[in-house]
Amino acid sequence: MDKLRIVGGKRLSGEIPIGGAKNAALPLMAASLLTDQELTLRHVPRLADIDTMTNLLVQHGVTVTLVGANGKNGNGNGHKRSHGGGMTMRLKADDVGSTVAPYDLVRKMRASVLVLGPLVARHGEAKVSLPGGCAIGTRPIDLHLKGLQELGAEVVLESGYVTARAPKGLTGARVVFPQVSVGATENLLMAASLARGETVLVNAAREPEVADLARCLVAMGAQIEGIGTDQITVRGVERLHAAEHAIVPDRIEAGTYAIAAAITGGDIELLGLDLDLMEAPAKTLSDAGVAVSSTDRGVRVTSGNRRATGVDVMTEPFPGFPTDLQAQMMALMCVADGAAMITETIFENRFMHVPELCRMGANINVHGSSAMVRGVGSLTGAPVMATDLRASVSLVLAGLAAQGETTVNRIYHLDRGYERVEEKLAACGADIERVRG
Ligand code: EPZ
């Protein structure tokens, strides 16, 4: 297994191009199942999760073609895409043979469950393996299933699979989510776009990736209002058609590299995204004494070679502080002046990075869903273990600031969500290399 070897202490400066959002690309790829015409996606990031979704769609019978890197200046969604980046992917589901999503693929990536809504809506049935839990929590899909039932699907759970049927099609309904769920909102958005009549999603997720999916569905002919709000109205149509869509930039990748600048006392320009995608993290960083400003090419993060100041963080659904940046922020708070109380409200077990950070000399005490972090003078490099995608990148960030050498093992977790992480960091001066294992 590959690992990353990092020698800390280098101030990072330079620029990092931000790719298309993984958590937008995955539902957008699933949306190809809603039509027999071609869906073209631009700025698709090169990630293991994208490969997994590709394999899943191909086994359903979708033709997936990659046409290489996007041309320069691939503009889209009004974002400042001064660089190309990513791939252009063409998907065509004109010959869906199987509506079964098998366990061996779904267990690798929970987002596979996003084929459920499109398959039921367009093909009248779907049999999807229950994703099972993962390192950060049990991660049920009850909200997805309840929503589909409210649209008229018959849902049966048997031997680890969920089978959903709607042979006569789905019927629009008012679906109220008892709690915000990104995936359930996306599944229902896709299903409702082909349902008879009107669907209203109440307490819908407002994440930019959800809005990006909705914009793409509209380009495909769906009738959707309230995009980006917590109440989305969908008027079902007979069929959807071909479309081309530029994927929204990845605010979590951007936030991760913003914290890389902060933790090394550096100065990095994040290319290709607007500050409005990361207002909450930007506010938290500026409260911690890190300057975050908008430029004509993206977002600039300057720490002025000062240590950050400890600030409290509570994760919340968008537009609050994203749970996917909690581990990374904790790494920064480990070497900040003062203390920080970090509270995780979205997932029940998202502190796996804590014991590994403590092995590097961090002072962290976990009480239930909160972690009290007291800044220390410096961290010490050590061999550490990645456990999940965001925990693994927080260990990389800690390694960039630590004295001496850090080796991050099991970085297959990292490769699920970060494209060429060692190249992007090395280009800004980090002493980091991938050791093939
Ligand atoms: C999406 O996961 C993201 N993944 C996650 O990013 C992200 O952390 C999460 O949203 C929250 O922002 C993708 O978009 C592929 P949820 P999702 O449904 O949709 C509970 C990463 O690192 N819940 O909003 O699975 C659930 O257990 C990943 O890139 C139910 O109880 O998240 C969690 O506690 C990690 N029942 C909370 O809701 C359900 O039916 C939020 O989950 C669904 C969710």
Coordinates of C-alpha atoms and ligand atoms in Angstrom, one line a residue:
M1 CA 0.0 0.0 0.0
D2 CA 1.2 3.5 -0.9
K3 CA 2.2 5.9 1.8
L4 CA 3.1 9.6 2.0
R5 CA 6.4 10.7 3.5
I6 CA 6.4 14.3 4.7
V7 CA 9.2 16.4 6.3
G8 CA 7.5 19.3 8.0
G9 CA 8.5 22.9 8.6
K10 CA 8.3 24.3 5.1
R11 CA 6.2 27.5 4.6
L12 CA 3.9 26.8 1.6
S13 CA 3.5 29.5 -1.0
G14 CA 2.3 29.5 -4.6
E15 CA -1.0 28.5 -6.3
I16 CA -3.1 25.4 -6.3
P17 CA -5.8 24.7 -9.0
I18 CA -9.0 23.5 -7.5
G19 CA -10.8 20.6 -9.3
G20 CA -14.4 19.8 -9.8
A21 CA -16.2 18.7 -6.7
K22 CA -16.2 15.0 -5.9
N23 CA -19.5 15.3 -4.1
A24 CA -21.1 17.0 -7.1
A25 CA -19.6 14.7 -9.7
L26 CA -20.9 11.5 -8.0
P27 CA -24.6 12.4 -8.1
L28 CA -24.2 14.1 -11.5
M29 CA -22.9 10.8 -12.9
A30 CA -25.9 9.0 -11.4
A31 CA -28.2 11.5 -13.1
S32 CA -27.1 10.0 -16.5
L33 CA -29.5 7.1 -15.7
L34 CA -32.5 9.5 -16.0
T35 CA -32.3 9.8 -19.8
D36 CA -31.2 7.7 -22.9
Q37 CA -29.5 10.7 -24.3
E38 CA -25.9 11.8 -23.7
L39 CA -24.9 13.7 -20.6
T40 CA -21.5 15.5 -20.8
L41 CA -19.7 16.5 -17.6
R42 CA -16.7 18.8 -17.5
H43 CA -14.1 19.2 -14.8
V44 CA -14.5 15.6 -13.6
P45 CA -11.8 15.0 -11.0
R46 CA -9.5 12.1 -11.3
L47 CA -10.3 10.2 -8.1
A48 CA -10.8 6.6 -6.9
D49 CA -14.5 7.4 -6.1
I50 CA -15.1 8.5 -9.6
D51 CA -13.7 5.2 -10.9
T52 CA -15.9 3.3 -8.5
M53 CA -19.0 5.2 -9.7
T54 CA -17.9 4.6 -13.3
N55 CA -17.6 0.9 -12.7
L56 CA -21.1 0.8 -11.1
L57 CA -22.7 2.7 -14.0
V58 CA -21.0 0.6 -16.6
Q59 CA -22.3 -2.6 -14.9
H60 CA -25.8 -1.1 -15.2
G61 CA -25.1 -0.7 -18.9
V62 CA -24.2 3.0 -19.1
T63 CA -21.6 3.9 -21.7
V64 CA -19.0 6.1 -20.1
T65 CA -16.3 7.8 -22.1
L66 CA -13.5 10.0 -20.9
V67 CA -12.3 12.5 -23.4
G68 CA -9.2 13.7 -21.4
A69 CA -8.4 16.9 -19.8
N70 CA -10.7 19.9 -20.4
G71 CA -9.4 22.6 -22.7
K72 CA -8.0 25.6 -21.0
N73 CA -10.5 28.2 -19.8
G74 CA -13.2 25.7 -19.5
N75 CA -15.7 28.1 -18.1
G76 CA -18.9 27.1 -16.5
N77 CA -21.3 28.0 -13.7
G78 CA -19.9 31.5 -13.6
H79 CA -16.9 30.3 -11.6
K80 CA -13.5 31.8 -12.3
R81 CA -12.1 28.8 -14.1
S82 CA -8.9 30.3 -15.4
H83 CA -7.5 26.8 -15.8
G84 CA -8.8 23.6 -17.3
G85 CA -8.3 20.7 -15.0
G86 CA -10.1 17.5 -14.6
M87 CA -11.6 15.4 -17.4
T88 CA -14.6 15.6 -19.7
M89 CA -16.9 12.6 -19.3
R90 CA -19.7 11.6 -21.6
L91 CA -22.3 9.2 -20.2
K92 CA -25.1 7.5 -22.1
A93 CA -27.7 5.2 -20.5
D94 CA -29.5 4.1 -23.7
D95 CA -29.1 0.5 -22.9
V96 CA -29.6 -0.1 -19.2
G97 CA -29.5 -3.9 -18.7
S98 CA -29.3 -4.3 -15.0
T99 CA -31.0 -2.4 -12.3
V100 CA -29.0 -4.1 -9.6
A101 CA -26.2 -2.4 -7.7
P102 CA -24.1 -5.2 -6.2
Y103 CA -22.7 -5.3 -2.7
D104 CA -19.1 -5.6 -3.8
L105 CA -19.3 -2.2 -5.5
V106 CA -21.7 -0.4 -3.1
R107 CA -19.7 -1.4 0.0
K108 CA -16.7 0.5 -1.5
M109 CA -18.5 3.7 -1.8
R110 CA -21.7 4.7 0.0
A111 CA -22.6 7.3 -2.7
S112 CA -23.5 4.3 -4.9
V113 CA -26.9 4.5 -3.3
L114 CA -27.5 7.6 -5.5
V115 CA -28.4 5.3 -8.4
L116 CA -31.6 4.3 -6.5
G117 CA -33.7 7.3 -7.3
P118 CA -32.8 7.5 -11.0
L119 CA -33.3 3.8 -11.6
V120 CA -36.7 3.7 -9.9
A121 CA -37.8 6.9 -11.7
R122 CA -36.9 5.9 -15.2
H123 CA -36.8 2.0 -15.1
G124 CA -39.5 1.4 -12.5
E125 CA -37.3 -0.7 -10.2
A126 CA -33.9 -0.8 -8.5
K127 CA -32.2 -3.4 -6.3
V128 CA -29.3 -1.7 -4.4
S129 CA -27.2 -3.3 -1.8
L130 CA -27.5 -1.5 1.6
P131 CA -24.3 0.5 1.9
G132 CA -23.5 -0.6 5.4
G133 CA -21.7 1.7 7.8
C134 CA -18.3 3.2 7.3
A135 CA -15.6 4.5 9.6
I136 CA -17.4 7.8 10.4
G137 CA -20.8 6.3 11.3
T138 CA -23.7 3.9 10.6
R139 CA -24.9 6.2 7.8
P140 CA -28.4 4.8 7.3
I141 CA -30.4 5.5 4.2
D142 CA -33.9 5.6 5.9
L143 CA -34.5 9.1 4.7
H144 CA -33.8 8.1 1.1
L145 CA -36.2 5.1 1.3
K146 CA -39.0 7.0 3.2
G147 CA -38.9 9.7 0.6
L148 CA -39.2 7.3 -2.3
Q149 CA -42.1 5.6 -0.6
E150 CA -43.8 8.9 -0.3
L151 CA -43.4 9.2 -4.1
G152 CA -45.2 5.9 -4.4
A153 CA -42.4 3.4 -4.6
E154 CA -42.8 0.1 -2.9
V155 CA -39.7 -0.5 -0.9
V156 CA -38.6 -3.9 0.5
L157 CA -35.5 -4.7 2.5
E158 CA -34.2 -8.3 2.1
S159 CA -30.9 -10.1 2.6
G160 CA -28.8 -6.9 2.7
Y161 CA -30.5 -5.3 -0.4
V162 CA -33.1 -2.7 -0.8
T163 CA -35.6 -3.3 -3.7
A164 CA -37.7 -0.3 -4.8
R165 CA -40.4 -0.7 -7.4
A166 CA -42.7 1.7 -9.1
P167 CA -43.9 -0.1 -12.2
K168 CA -46.5 2.6 -13.0
G169 CA -44.0 5.4 -12.3
L170 CA -43.7 7.8 -9.4
T171 CA -46.2 10.4 -8.2
G172 CA -45.1 13.8 -6.9
A173 CA -45.6 14.5 -3.2
R174 CA -44.6 16.8 -0.4
V175 CA -41.6 15.3 1.3
V176 CA -40.5 16.7 4.7
F177 CA -37.0 15.7 5.8
P178 CA -36.9 15.4 9.6
Q179 CA -33.2 16.2 9.3
V180 CA -31.0 17.6 6.6
S181 CA -29.6 14.9 4.3
V182 CA -27.4 15.7 1.2
G183 CA -27.8 12.2 -0.3
A184 CA -31.5 11.9 0.4
T185 CA -32.2 15.3 -1.1
E186 CA -30.2 14.3 -4.2
N187 CA -31.9 11.0 -4.6
L188 CA -35.4 12.6 -4.3
L189 CA -34.5 15.5 -6.6
M190 CA -33.6 13.0 -9.3
A191 CA -36.6 10.8 -8.7
A192 CA -39.0 13.7 -8.6
S193 CA -37.8 15.1 -11.9
L194 CA -39.5 12.2 -13.7
A195 CA -42.5 11.7 -11.3
R196 CA -46.0 12.6 -12.3
G197 CA -47.1 16.0 -10.9
E198 CA -45.4 18.2 -8.4
T199 CA -42.9 17.3 -5.6
V200 CA -42.0 19.7 -2.8
L201 CA -38.8 18.8 -0.8
V202 CA -39.0 20.6 2.6
N203 CA -35.9 20.9 4.8
A204 CA -33.8 20.1 1.7
A205 CA -30.0 20.2 1.9
R206 CA -28.6 23.5 0.6
E207 CA -25.0 22.3 -0.1
P208 CA -23.6 23.8 -3.4
E209 CA -23.3 20.2 -4.7
V210 CA -27.0 19.8 -4.4
A211 CA -27.6 23.0 -6.2
D212 CA -25.1 22.0 -8.9
L213 CA -27.1 18.7 -9.5
A214 CA -30.3 20.7 -9.7
R215 CA -28.8 23.1 -12.2
C216 CA -27.7 20.1 -14.4
L217 CA -31.2 18.5 -14.1
V218 CA -32.7 21.8 -15.3
A219 CA -30.3 21.8 -18.3
M220 CA -31.6 18.3 -19.0
G221 CA -35.1 19.6 -19.1
A222 CA -36.3 19.2 -15.5
Q223 CA -38.5 21.9 -14.0
I224 CA -37.1 22.8 -10.6
E225 CA -37.6 25.9 -8.4
G226 CA -36.0 26.9 -5.1
I227 CA -32.5 25.7 -6.1
G228 CA -30.1 26.5 -3.3
T229 CA -32.8 26.9 -0.7
D230 CA -34.2 24.5 1.8
Q231 CA -37.5 24.2 -0.1
I232 CA -37.3 22.8 -3.6
T233 CA -40.3 22.4 -5.9
V234 CA -40.0 19.9 -8.8
R235 CA -42.6 19.5 -11.5
G236 CA -42.1 16.1 -13.1
V237 CA -41.6 15.8 -16.9
E238 CA -42.1 12.9 -19.3
R239 CA -38.4 12.6 -20.1
L240 CA -35.1 14.4 -19.8
H241 CA -32.7 15.1 -22.7
A242 CA -29.0 15.5 -23.4
A243 CA -27.1 18.3 -21.6
E244 CA -23.5 19.5 -21.0
H245 CA -22.6 20.6 -17.5
A246 CA -19.4 22.1 -15.9
I247 CA -19.1 20.7 -12.3
V248 CA -18.9 23.2 -9.5
P249 CA -15.4 23.6 -8.0
D250 CA -14.6 21.5 -4.9
R251 CA -15.0 23.7 -1.8
I252 CA -13.7 20.9 0.5
E253 CA -10.5 20.5 -1.5
A254 CA -10.1 24.3 -1.5
G255 CA -10.7 24.5 2.3
T256 CA -8.2 21.7 2.8
Y257 CA -5.5 23.6 1.0
A258 CA -6.5 26.9 2.7
I259 CA -5.7 25.2 6.0
A260 CA -2.4 23.9 4.5
A261 CA -1.4 27.6 4.0
A262 CA -2.6 28.5 7.5
I263 CA -0.8 25.6 9.3
T264 CA 2.5 26.3 7.6
G265 CA 2.4 30.1 7.9
G266 CA 2.2 30.3 4.2
D267 CA 0.5 32.1 1.4
I268 CA -1.5 30.1 -1.3
E269 CA -3.8 31.2 -4.1
L270 CA -6.6 28.7 -4.7
L271 CA -7.4 28.9 -8.4
G272 CA -10.8 28.5 -10.0
L273 CA -13.4 29.0 -7.3
D274 CA -15.4 31.8 -5.8
L275 CA -15.2 32.7 -2.1
D276 CA -19.0 32.3 -1.8
L277 CA -18.5 28.5 -1.9
M278 CA -16.5 28.6 1.3
E279 CA -17.8 31.5 3.4
A280 CA -18.1 29.7 6.7
P281 CA -14.6 28.2 6.6
A282 CA -13.2 31.5 5.4
K283 CA -14.9 33.3 8.4
T284 CA -13.5 30.7 10.8
L285 CA -10.0 31.1 9.4
S286 CA -10.2 34.9 9.6
D287 CA -11.3 34.6 13.2
A288 CA -8.2 32.5 13.7
G289 CA -6.1 35.3 12.2
V290 CA -5.7 34.0 8.7
A291 CA -6.4 36.4 5.9
V292 CA -8.8 34.9 3.2
S293 CA -9.6 37.2 0.3
S294 CA -11.2 36.9 -3.2
T295 CA -8.9 37.5 -6.2
D296 CA -9.8 37.6 -9.9
R297 CA -8.4 34.0 -10.2
G298 CA -9.9 32.6 -7.1
V299 CA -9.2 32.8 -3.3
R300 CA -6.0 33.9 -1.6
V301 CA -5.1 32.6 1.9
T302 CA -2.3 34.4 3.7
S303 CA -1.2 33.5 7.2
G304 CA 1.6 36.1 7.5
N305 CA 3.9 33.5 9.0
R306 CA 1.9 33.9 12.3
R307 CA 0.5 31.1 14.4
A308 CA -3.3 30.8 14.2
T309 CA -5.4 31.7 17.2
G310 CA -7.7 29.0 18.7
V311 CA -11.3 29.4 17.7
D312 CA -14.3 27.2 18.4
V313 CA -15.9 25.3 15.6
M314 CA -19.3 23.5 15.3
T315 CA -20.1 21.6 12.1
E316 CA -23.5 22.2 10.5
P317 CA -25.3 21.7 7.2
F318 CA -24.5 24.3 4.6
P319 CA -24.1 27.3 4.9
G320 CA -22.6 26.3 8.3
F321 CA -19.0 25.0 8.8
P322 CA -18.8 21.8 6.8
T323 CA -18.2 18.5 8.6
D324 CA -15.8 17.5 5.8
L325 CA -13.4 20.2 7.0
Q326 CA -13.6 19.4 10.7
A327 CA -10.6 17.1 10.8
Q328 CA -8.5 19.5 8.8
M329 CA -9.4 22.4 11.1
M330 CA -8.6 20.3 14.1
A331 CA -5.0 19.8 12.8
L332 CA -4.6 23.6 12.6
M333 CA -6.0 24.1 16.1
C334 CA -3.4 21.6 17.4
V335 CA -0.7 24.2 16.8
A336 CA -2.7 27.4 17.4
D337 CA -2.3 29.8 20.3
G338 CA -4.9 29.1 22.9
A339 CA -7.7 26.5 22.9
A340 CA -10.5 25.4 20.5
M341 CA -13.7 23.5 21.2
I342 CA -14.6 21.5 18.1
T343 CA -18.1 20.0 18.0
E344 CA -19.2 17.5 15.3
T345 CA -22.9 17.5 14.9
I346 CA -23.4 15.6 11.6
F347 CA -21.7 12.2 12.1
E348 CA -21.5 10.2 15.3
N349 CA -17.9 9.0 15.0
R350 CA -15.8 11.5 13.1
F351 CA -12.9 11.9 15.5
M352 CA -10.7 9.0 14.3
H353 CA -8.0 11.5 13.5
V354 CA -7.7 12.4 17.2
P355 CA -5.6 9.5 18.5
E356 CA -3.3 9.8 15.5
L357 CA -2.8 13.6 16.0
C358 CA -2.1 12.9 19.7
R359 CA 0.7 10.5 18.7
M360 CA 2.2 13.5 17.0
G361 CA 2.1 15.4 20.3
A362 CA -1.3 17.1 20.0
N363 CA -3.3 17.9 23.2
I364 CA -6.9 16.9 22.5
N365 CA -9.6 15.6 24.9
V366 CA -12.8 14.2 23.4
H367 CA -16.0 14.5 25.4
G368 CA -18.9 12.9 23.4
S369 CA -19.4 15.0 20.2
S370 CA -16.9 17.7 21.3
A371 CA -13.1 17.7 21.3
M372 CA -11.2 20.3 23.4
V373 CA -8.0 21.1 21.6
R374 CA -5.2 23.0 23.4
G375 CA -2.5 24.4 21.1
V376 CA 1.0 23.1 21.6
G377 CA 4.3 24.6 20.6
S378 CA 4.8 22.2 17.8
L379 CA 3.9 18.7 16.7
T380 CA 6.5 15.9 16.2
G381 CA 6.5 13.8 13.0
A382 CA 5.6 10.2 13.4
P383 CA 4.2 7.2 11.4
V384 CA 0.4 7.6 11.5
M385 CA -2.5 5.7 10.0
A386 CA -5.3 7.0 7.8
T387 CA -8.8 5.8 8.7
D388 CA -11.1 7.8 6.4
L389 CA -10.8 10.3 3.7
R390 CA -10.8 13.6 5.7
A391 CA -9.0 12.2 8.7
S392 CA -6.2 11.1 6.4
V393 CA -5.7 14.6 4.9
S394 CA -5.7 16.1 8.4
L395 CA -2.7 13.9 9.2
V396 CA -1.0 15.2 6.0
L397 CA -1.6 18.8 7.2
A398 CA -0.3 18.0 10.6
G399 CA 2.8 16.5 9.0
L400 CA 3.4 19.7 7.0
A401 CA 3.7 21.6 10.3
A402 CA 5.4 19.0 12.4
Q403 CA 9.1 18.8 13.2
G404 CA 10.8 15.9 11.5
E405 CA 9.3 13.2 9.3
T406 CA 5.7 11.9 9.2
T407 CA 4.7 8.9 7.3
V408 CA 0.9 8.6 6.5
N409 CA 0.0 5.0 5.8
R410 CA -3.1 3.6 4.0
I411 CA -3.4 6.6 1.8
Y412 CA -5.9 4.8 -0.4
H413 CA -8.4 6.7 1.7
L414 CA -6.8 9.9 0.6
D415 CA -6.9 9.0 -3.1
R416 CA -10.7 8.7 -2.9
G417 CA -11.1 12.4 -2.6
Y418 CA -7.8 14.3 -3.4
E419 CA -6.4 14.4 -6.9
R420 CA -2.5 14.5 -7.0
V421 CA -2.3 15.8 -3.4
E422 CA 1.5 15.4 -3.1
E423 CA 2.0 17.1 -6.5
K424 CA -0.2 20.1 -5.6
L425 CA 1.5 20.5 -2.2
A426 CA 5.1 19.9 -3.5
A427 CA 4.4 22.6 -6.1
C428 CA 4.0 25.0 -3.2
G429 CA 7.2 24.0 -1.5
A430 CA 6.2 21.1 0.7
D431 CA 8.7 18.3 1.3
I432 CA 6.4 15.4 0.5
E433 CA 6.6 12.3 -1.6
R434 CA 4.5 9.2 -2.4
V435 CA 6.3 6.0 -1.5
R436 CA 4.8 3.2 -3.6
G437 CA 4.1 0.2 -1.4
Ligands
EPZ1 C1 -22.7 13.6 1.9 O1 -22.8 12.4 2.5 C2 -21.2 13.7 1.5 N1 -20.9 12.7 0.6 C3 -20.3 13.6 2.8 O2 -19.0 13.7 2.3 C4 -20.7 14.7 3.7 O3 -19.9 14.6 4.9 C5 -22.2 14.7 4.0 O4 -22.9 14.7 2.8 C6 -22.6 15.8 4.9 O5 -22.3 17.0 4.3 C7 -21.3 12.8 -0.7 O6 -21.8 13.8 -1.1 C8 -20.9 11.7 -1.7 P1 -26.0 13.1 4.7 P2 -24.3 11.8 2.9 O7 -27.1 12.2 4.2 O8 -25.2 12.3 1.8 C9 -27.7 10.9 8.6 C10 -16.7 13.1 2.2 O9 -15.8 13.1 3.0 N2 -28.7 10.2 7.7 O10 -26.2 14.6 4.6 O11 -24.2 10.4 3.2 C11 -26.3 10.5 8.4 O12 -26.0 9.3 9.1 C12 -18.1 12.6 2.5 O13 -16.6 13.6 1.0 C13 -29.7 9.4 8.2 O14 -29.8 9.3 9.4 O15 -24.6 12.7 4.2 C14 -25.5 11.7 8.9 O16 -25.4 11.6 10.3 C15 -18.1 12.0 3.9 N3 -30.5 8.8 7.3 C16 -26.4 12.9 8.6 O17 -27.7 12.3 8.3 C17 -30.4 9.0 6.0 O18 -31.2 8.4 5.2 C18 -26.0 13.6 7.3 O19 -25.9 12.7 6.3 C19 -29.4 9.8 5.5 C20 -28.5 10.4 6.3

